[in-house]
PDB file of C-alpha atoms in Angstrom:
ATOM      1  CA  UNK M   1       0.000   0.000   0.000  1.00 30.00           C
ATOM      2  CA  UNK M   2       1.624   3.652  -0.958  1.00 42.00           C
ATOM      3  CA  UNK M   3       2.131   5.597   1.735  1.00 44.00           C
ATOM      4  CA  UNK M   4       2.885   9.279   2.075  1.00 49.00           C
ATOM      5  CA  UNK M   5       6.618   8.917   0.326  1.00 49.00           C
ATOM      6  CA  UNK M   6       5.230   6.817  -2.651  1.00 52.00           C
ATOM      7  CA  UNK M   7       4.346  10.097  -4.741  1.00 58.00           C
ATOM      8  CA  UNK M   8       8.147  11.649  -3.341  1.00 60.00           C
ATOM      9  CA  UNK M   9       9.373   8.029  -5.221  1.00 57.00           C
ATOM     10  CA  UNK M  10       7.113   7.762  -8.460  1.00 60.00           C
ATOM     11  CA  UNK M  11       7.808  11.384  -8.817  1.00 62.00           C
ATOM     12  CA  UNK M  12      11.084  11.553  -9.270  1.00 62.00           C
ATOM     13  CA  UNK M  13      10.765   8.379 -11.218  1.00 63.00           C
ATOM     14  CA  UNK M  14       9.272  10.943 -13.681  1.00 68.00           C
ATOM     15  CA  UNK M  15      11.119  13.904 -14.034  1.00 69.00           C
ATOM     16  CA  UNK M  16       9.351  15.770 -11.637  1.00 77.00           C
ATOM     17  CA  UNK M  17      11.288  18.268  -8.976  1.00 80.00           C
ATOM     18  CA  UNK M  18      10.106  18.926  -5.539  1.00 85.00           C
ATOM     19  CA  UNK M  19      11.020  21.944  -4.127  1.00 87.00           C
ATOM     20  CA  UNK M  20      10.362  20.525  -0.327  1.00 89.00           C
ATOM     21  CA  UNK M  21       8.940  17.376   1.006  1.00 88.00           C
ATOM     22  CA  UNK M  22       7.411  17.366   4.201  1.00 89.00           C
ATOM     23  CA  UNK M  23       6.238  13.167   6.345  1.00 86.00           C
ATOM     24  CA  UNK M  24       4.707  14.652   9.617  1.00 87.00           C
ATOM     25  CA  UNK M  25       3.519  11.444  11.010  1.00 80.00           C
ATOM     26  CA  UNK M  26       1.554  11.929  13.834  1.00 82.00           C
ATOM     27  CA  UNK M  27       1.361  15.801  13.898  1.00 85.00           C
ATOM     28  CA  UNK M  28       2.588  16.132  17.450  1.00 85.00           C
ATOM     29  CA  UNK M  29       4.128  19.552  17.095  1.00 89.00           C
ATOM     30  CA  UNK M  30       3.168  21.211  13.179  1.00 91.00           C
ATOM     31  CA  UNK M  31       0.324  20.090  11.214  1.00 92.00           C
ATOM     32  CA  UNK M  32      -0.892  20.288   7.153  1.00 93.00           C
ATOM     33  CA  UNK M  33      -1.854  24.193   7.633  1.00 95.00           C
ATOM     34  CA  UNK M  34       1.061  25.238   8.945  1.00 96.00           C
ATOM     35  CA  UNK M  35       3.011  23.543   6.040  1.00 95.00           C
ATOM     36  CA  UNK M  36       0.334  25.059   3.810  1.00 96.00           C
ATOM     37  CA  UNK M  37       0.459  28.260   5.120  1.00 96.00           C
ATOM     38  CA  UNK M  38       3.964  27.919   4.322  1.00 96.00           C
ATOM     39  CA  UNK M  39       4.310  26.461   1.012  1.00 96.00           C
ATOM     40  CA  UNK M  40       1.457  29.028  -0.078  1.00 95.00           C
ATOM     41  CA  UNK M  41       3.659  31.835   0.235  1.00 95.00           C
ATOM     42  CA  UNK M  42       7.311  29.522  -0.751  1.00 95.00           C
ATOM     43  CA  UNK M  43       8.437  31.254  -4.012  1.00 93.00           C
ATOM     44  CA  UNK M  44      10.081  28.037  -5.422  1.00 92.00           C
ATOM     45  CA  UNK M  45       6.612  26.415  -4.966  1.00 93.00           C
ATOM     46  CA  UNK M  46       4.405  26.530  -7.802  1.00 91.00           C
ATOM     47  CA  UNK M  47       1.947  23.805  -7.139  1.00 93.00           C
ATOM     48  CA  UNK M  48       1.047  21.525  -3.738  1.00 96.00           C
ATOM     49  CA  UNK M  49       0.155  18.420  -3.329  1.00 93.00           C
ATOM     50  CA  UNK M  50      -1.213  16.688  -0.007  1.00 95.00           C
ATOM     51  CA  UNK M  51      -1.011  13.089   1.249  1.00 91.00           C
ATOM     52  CA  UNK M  52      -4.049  12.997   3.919  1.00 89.00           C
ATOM     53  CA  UNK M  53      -5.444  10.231   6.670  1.00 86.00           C
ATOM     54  CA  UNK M  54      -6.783  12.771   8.685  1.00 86.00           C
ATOM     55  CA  UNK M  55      -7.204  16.872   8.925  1.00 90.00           C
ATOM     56  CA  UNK M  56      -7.720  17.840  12.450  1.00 86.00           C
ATOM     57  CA  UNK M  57      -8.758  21.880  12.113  1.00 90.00           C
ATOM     58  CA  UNK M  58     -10.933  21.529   9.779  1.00 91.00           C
ATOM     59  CA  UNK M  59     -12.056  25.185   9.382  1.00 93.00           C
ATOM     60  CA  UNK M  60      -8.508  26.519   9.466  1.00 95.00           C
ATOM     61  CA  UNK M  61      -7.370  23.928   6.702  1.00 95.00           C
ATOM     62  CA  UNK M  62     -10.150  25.173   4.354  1.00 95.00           C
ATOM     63  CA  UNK M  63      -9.586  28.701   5.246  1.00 96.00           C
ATOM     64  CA  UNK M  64      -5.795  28.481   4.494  1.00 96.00           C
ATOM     65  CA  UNK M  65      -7.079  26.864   1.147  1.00 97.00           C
ATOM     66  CA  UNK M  66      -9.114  29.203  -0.059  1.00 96.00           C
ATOM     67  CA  UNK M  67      -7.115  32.026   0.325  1.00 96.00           C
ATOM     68  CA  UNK M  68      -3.485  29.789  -1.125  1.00 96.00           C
ATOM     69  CA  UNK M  69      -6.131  28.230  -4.199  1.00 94.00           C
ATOM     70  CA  UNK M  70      -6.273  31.430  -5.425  1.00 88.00           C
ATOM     71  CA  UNK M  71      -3.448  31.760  -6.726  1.00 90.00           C
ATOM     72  CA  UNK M  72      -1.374  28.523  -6.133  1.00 93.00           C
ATOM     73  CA  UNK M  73      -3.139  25.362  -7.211  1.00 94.00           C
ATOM     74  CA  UNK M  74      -3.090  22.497  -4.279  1.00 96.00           C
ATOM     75  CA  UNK M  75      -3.947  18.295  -4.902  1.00 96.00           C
ATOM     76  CA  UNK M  76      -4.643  16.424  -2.420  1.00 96.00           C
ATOM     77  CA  UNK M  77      -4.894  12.291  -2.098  1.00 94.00           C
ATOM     78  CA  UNK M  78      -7.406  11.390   1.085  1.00 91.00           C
ATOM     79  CA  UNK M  79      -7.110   7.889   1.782  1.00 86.00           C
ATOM     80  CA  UNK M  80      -9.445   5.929   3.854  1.00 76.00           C
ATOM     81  CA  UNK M  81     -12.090   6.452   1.321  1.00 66.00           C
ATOM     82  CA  UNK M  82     -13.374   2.789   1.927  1.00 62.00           C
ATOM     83  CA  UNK M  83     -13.275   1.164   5.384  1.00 60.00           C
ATOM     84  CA  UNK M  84     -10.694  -1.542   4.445  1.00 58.00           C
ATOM     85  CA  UNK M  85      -8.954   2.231   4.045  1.00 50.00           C
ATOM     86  CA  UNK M  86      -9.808   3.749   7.132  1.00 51.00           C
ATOM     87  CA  UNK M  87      -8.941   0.957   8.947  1.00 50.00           C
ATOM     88  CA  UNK M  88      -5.480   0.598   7.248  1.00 50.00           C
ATOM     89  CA  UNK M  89      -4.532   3.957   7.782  1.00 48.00           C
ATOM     90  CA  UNK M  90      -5.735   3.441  11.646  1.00 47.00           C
ATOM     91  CA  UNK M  91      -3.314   1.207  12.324  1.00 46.00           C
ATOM     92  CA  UNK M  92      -0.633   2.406  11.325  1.00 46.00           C
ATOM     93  CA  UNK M  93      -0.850   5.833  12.414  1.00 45.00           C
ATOM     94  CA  UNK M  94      -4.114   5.956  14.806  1.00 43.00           C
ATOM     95  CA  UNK M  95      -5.745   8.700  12.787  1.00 47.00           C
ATOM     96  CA  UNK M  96      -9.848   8.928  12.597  1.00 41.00           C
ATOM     97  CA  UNK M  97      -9.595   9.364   9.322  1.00 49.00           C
ATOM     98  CA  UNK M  98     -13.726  10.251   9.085  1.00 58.00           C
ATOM     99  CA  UNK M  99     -16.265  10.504   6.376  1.00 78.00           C
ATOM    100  CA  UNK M 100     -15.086  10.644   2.873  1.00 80.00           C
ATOM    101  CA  UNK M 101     -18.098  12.349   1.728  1.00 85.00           C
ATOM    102  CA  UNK M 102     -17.430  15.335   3.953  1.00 88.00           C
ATOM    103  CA  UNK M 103     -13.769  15.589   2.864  1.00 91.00           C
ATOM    104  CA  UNK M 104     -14.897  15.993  -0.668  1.00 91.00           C
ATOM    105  CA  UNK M 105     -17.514  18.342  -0.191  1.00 90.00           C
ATOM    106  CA  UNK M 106     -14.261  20.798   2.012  1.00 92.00           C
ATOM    107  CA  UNK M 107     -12.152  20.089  -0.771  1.00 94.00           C
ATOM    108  CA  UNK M 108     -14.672  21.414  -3.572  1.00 92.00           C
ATOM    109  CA  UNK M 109     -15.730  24.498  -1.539  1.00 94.00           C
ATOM    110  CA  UNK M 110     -12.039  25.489  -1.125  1.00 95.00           C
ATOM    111  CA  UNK M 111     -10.711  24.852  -4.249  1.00 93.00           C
ATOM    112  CA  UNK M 112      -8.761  21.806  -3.463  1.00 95.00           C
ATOM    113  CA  UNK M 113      -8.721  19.783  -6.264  1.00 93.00           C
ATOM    114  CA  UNK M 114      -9.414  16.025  -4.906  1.00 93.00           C
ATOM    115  CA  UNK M 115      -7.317  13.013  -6.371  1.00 93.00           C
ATOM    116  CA  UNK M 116      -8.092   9.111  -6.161  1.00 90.00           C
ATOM    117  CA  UNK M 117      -4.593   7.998  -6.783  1.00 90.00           C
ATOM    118  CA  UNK M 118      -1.515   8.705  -6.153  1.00 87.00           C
ATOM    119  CA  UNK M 119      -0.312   8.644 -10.103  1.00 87.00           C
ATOM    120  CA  UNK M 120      -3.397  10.784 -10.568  1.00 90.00           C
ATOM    121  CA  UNK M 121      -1.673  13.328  -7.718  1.00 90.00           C
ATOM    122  CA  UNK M 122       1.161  13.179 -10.007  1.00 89.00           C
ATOM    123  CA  UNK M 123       0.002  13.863 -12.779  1.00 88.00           C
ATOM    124  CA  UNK M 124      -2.321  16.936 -12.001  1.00 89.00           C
ATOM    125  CA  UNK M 125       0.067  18.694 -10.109  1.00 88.00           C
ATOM    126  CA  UNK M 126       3.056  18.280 -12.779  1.00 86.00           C
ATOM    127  CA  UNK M 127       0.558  19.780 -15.738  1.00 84.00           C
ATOM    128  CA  UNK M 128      -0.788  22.478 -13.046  1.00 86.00           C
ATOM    129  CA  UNK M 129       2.503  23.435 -12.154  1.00 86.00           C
ATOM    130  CA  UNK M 130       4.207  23.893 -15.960  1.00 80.00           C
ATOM    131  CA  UNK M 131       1.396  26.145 -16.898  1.00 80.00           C
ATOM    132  CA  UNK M 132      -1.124  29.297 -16.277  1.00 80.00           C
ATOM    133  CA  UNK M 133      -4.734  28.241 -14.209  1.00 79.00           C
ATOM    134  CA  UNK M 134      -7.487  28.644 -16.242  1.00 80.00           C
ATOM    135  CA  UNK M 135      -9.385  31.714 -16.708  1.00 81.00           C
ATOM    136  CA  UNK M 136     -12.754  30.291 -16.482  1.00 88.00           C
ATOM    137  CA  UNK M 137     -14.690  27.194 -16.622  1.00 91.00           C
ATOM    138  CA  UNK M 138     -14.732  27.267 -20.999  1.00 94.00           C
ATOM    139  CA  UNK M 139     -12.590  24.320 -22.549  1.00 94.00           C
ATOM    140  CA  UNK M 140     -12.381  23.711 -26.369  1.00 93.00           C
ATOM    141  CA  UNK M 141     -11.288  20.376 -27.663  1.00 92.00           C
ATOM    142  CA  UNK M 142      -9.710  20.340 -30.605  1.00 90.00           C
ATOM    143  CA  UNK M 143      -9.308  16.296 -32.166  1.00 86.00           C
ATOM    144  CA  UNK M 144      -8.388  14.348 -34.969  1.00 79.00           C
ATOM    145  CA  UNK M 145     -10.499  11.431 -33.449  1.00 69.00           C
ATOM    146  CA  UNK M 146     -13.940  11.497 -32.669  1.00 66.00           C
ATOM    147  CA  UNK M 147     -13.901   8.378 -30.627  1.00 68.00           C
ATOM    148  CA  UNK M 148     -12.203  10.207 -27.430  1.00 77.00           C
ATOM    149  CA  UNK M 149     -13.720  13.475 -27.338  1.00 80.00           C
ATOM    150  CA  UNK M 150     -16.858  12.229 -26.360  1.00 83.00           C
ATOM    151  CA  UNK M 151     -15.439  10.368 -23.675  1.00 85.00           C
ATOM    152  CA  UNK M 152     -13.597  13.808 -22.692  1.00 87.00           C
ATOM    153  CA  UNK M 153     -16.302  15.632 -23.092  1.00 88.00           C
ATOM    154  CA  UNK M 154     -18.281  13.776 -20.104  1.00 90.00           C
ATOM    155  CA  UNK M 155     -15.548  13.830 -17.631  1.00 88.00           C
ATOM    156  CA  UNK M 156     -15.275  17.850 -17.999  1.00 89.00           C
ATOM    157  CA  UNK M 157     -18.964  18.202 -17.210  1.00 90.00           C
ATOM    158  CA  UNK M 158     -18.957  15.975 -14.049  1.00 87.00           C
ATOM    159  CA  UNK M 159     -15.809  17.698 -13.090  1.00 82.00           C
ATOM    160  CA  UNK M 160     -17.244  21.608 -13.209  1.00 85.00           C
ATOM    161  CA  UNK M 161     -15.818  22.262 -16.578  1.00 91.00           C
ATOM    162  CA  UNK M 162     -17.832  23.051 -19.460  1.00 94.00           C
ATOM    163  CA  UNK M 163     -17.709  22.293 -23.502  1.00 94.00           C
ATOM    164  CA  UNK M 164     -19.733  25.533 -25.230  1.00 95.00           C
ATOM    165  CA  UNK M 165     -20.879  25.124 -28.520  1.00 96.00           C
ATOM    166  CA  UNK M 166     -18.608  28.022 -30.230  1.00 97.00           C
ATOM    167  CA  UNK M 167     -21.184  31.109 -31.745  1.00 97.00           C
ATOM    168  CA  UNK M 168     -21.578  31.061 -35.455  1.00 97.00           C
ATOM    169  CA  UNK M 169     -18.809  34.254 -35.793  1.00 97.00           C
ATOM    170  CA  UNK M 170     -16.028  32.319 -34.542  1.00 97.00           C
ATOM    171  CA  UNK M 171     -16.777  29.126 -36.428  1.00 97.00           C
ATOM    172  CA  UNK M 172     -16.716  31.337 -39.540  1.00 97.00           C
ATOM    173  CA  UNK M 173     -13.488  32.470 -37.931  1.00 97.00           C
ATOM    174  CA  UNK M 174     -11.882  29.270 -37.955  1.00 96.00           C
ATOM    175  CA  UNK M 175     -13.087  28.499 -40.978  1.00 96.00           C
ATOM    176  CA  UNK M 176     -12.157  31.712 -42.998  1.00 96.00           C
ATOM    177  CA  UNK M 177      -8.730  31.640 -41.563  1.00 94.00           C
ATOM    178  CA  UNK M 178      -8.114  28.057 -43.141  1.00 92.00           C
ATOM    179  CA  UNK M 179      -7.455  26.715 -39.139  1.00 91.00           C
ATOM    180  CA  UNK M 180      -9.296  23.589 -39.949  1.00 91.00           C
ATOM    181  CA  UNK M 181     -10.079  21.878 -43.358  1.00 91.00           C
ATOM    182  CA  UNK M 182     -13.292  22.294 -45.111  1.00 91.00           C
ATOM    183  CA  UNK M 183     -14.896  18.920 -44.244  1.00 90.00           C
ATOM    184  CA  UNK M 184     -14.057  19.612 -40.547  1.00 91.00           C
ATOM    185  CA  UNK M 185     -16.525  20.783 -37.901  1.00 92.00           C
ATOM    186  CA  UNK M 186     -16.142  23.839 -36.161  1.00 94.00           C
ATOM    187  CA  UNK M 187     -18.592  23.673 -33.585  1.00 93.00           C
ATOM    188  CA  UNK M 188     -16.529  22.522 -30.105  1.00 93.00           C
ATOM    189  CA  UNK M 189     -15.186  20.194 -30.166  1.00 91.00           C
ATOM    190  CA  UNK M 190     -12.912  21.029 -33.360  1.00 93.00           C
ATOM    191  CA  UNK M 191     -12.665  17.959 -35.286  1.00 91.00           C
ATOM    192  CA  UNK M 192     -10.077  18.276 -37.738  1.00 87.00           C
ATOM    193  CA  UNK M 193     -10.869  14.971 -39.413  1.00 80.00           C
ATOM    194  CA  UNK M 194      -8.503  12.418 -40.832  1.00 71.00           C
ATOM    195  CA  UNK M 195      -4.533  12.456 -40.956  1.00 63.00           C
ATOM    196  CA  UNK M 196      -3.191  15.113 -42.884  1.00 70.00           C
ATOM    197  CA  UNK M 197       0.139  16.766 -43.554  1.00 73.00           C
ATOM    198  CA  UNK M 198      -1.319  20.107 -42.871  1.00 78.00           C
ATOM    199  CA  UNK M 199      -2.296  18.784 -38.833  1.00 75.00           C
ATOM    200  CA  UNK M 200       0.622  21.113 -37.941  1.00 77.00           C
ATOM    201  CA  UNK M 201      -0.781  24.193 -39.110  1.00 83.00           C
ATOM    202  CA  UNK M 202      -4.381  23.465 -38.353  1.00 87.00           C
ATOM    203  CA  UNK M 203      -3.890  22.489 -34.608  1.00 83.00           C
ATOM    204  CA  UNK M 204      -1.803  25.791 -34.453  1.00 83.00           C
ATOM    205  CA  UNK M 205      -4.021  28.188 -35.673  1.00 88.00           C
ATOM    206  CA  UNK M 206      -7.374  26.792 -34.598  1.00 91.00           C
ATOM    207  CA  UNK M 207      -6.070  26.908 -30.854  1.00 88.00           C
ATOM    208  CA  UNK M 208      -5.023  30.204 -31.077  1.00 88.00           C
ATOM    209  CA  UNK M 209      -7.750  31.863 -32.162  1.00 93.00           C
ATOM    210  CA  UNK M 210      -9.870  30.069 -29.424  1.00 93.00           C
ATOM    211  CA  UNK M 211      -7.319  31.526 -26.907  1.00 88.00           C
ATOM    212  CA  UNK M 212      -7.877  34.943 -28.160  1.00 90.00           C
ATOM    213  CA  UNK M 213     -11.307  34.536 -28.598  1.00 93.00           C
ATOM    214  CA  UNK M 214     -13.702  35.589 -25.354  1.00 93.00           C
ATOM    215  CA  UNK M 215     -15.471  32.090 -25.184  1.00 96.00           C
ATOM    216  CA  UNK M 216     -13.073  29.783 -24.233  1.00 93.00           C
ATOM    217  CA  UNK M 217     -10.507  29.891 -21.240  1.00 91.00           C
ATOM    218  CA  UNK M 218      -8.664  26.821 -22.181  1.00 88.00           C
ATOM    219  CA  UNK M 219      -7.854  24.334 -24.514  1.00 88.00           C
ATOM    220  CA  UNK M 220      -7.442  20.359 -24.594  1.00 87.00           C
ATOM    221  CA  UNK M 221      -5.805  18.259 -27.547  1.00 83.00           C
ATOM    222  CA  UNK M 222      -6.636  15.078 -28.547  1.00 81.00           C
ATOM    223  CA  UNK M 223      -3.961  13.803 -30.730  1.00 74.00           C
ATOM    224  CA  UNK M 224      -3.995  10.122 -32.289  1.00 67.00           C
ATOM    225  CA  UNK M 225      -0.355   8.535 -33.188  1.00 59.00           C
ATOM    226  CA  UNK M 226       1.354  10.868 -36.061  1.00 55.00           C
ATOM    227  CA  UNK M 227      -0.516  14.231 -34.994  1.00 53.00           C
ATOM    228  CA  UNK M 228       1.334  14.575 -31.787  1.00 54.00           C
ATOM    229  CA  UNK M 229       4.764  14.089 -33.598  1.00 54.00           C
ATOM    230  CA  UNK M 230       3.844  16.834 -36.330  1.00 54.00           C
ATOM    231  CA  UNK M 231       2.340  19.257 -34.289  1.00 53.00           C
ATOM    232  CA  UNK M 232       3.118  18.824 -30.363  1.00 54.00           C
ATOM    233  CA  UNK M 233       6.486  20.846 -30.431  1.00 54.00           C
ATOM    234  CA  UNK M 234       4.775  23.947 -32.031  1.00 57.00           C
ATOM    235  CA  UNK M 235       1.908  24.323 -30.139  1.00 59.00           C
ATOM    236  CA  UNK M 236       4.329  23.799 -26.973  1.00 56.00           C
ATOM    237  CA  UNK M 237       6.580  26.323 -28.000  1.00 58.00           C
ATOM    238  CA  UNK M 238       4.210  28.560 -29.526  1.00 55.00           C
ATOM    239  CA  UNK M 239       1.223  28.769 -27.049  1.00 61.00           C
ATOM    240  CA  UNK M 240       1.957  26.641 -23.997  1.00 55.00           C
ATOM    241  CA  UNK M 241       3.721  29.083 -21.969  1.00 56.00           C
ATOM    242  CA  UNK M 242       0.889  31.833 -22.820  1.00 63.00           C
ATOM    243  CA  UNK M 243      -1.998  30.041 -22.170  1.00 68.00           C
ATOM    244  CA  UNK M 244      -3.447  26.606 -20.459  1.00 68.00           C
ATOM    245  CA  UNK M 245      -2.920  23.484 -22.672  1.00 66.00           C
ATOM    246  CA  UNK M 246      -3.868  19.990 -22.231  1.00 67.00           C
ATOM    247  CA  UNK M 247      -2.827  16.991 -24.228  1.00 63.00           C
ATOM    248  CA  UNK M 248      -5.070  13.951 -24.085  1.00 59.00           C
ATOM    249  CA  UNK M 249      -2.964  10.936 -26.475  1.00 53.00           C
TER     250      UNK M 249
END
């Protein structure tokens, strides 16, 4: 079973740097707000992520939160979700761990965003952390396969995001501009249809003018086997340090 040095391990397995690492067993003299109050303000910090059995203050943790998730995004793995969970994590450090239910709920009102793994922790905090938070709630897909977008498109909605159909100006946008070929559809998600040499230009110019567009606040590509290898290094070094990219392969 991972415990709270199994992300510090797979992490580094990955590439990823931590800037501190913090195992404060039973609490006895500092607790998770003091090190968030900390690492909210650290400079070399740019994303948190928690390992938790049990949060004793509850109302200080979420205020902390609220005012660090502002700015600084923070993940956090509750275990003890089950109570095979609860009662592992009991015995080995005698933590209450209580209802999962109620964790979730603190988490969503303070802008902790809530993990089930810890790969998933990972993961959310390394993308987090290498770009801007998004401006809004708006995500355009843009895909060259319409088998996954579907898929995506149901985990943004039960996650808080949302998928707008794009207004009839900018579809004539992207369109008129040549950012997606004629037999593609314009309506969100943009579905740029089968392989084509052209992928490169297309992904490109389609998700900039979405990012510079007032309707959408971020953007996620789908990208099946050569369309990553023609067009991922552009759009990385020609948007992703502006504005908040996804990749979905």
């Amino acid at each position: 079973m991972p415990g709270p040095k199994a992300p510090l391990s797979s992490g580094l397995g990955q590439g990823i740097y931590f800037s501190k690492f913090f195992s404060i067993g039973n609490k006895v003299d500092i607790d998770e707000n003091d090190l968030l109050e900390y690492l909210g303000e650290d400079p070399e910090t740019r994303a948190i992520i928690l390992y938790v059995e049990q949060i004793r203050n509850g109302r200080r943790f979420m205020d902390t939160a609220r005012r660090i998730t502002s700015h600084k995004p923070v993940v956090a793995l509750k275990i003890g979700r089950t109570s095979s969970g609860a009662r592992a994590s009991a015995s080995h450090t005698g933590a209450i761990v209580g209802t999962h239910a109620v964790y979730e709920a603190a988490f969503r009102q303070c802008g902790v965003i809530s993990a089930r793994t810890s790969r998933e922790l990972l993961d959310m905090a390394k993308a987090l952390s290498l770009q801007p938070p998004l401006r809004g709630k708006r995500v355009a897909m843009i895909t060259d396969s319409g088998a996954q977008w579907a898929e995506l498109a149901d985990l943004l909605d039960q996650n808080g995001l949302e998928v707008p159909e794009l207004s009839p100006d900018l579809q004539k946008q992207l369109f008129a501009t040549e950012a997606l070929p004629a037999y593609g559809s314009a309506r969100n998600p943009v579905d740029l249809g089968a392989a084509s040499p052209m992928y490169r230009e297309w992904y490109f110019r389609s998700a900039k003018i979405l990012l510079e567009s007032d309707e959408i606040d971020g953007v996620i590509f789908i990208m099946i086997g050569a369309a990553m290898e023609m067009a991922g290094p552009q759009l990385i070094k020609g948007i992703g340090k502006s504005y908040p990219l996804m990749t979905c392969l």
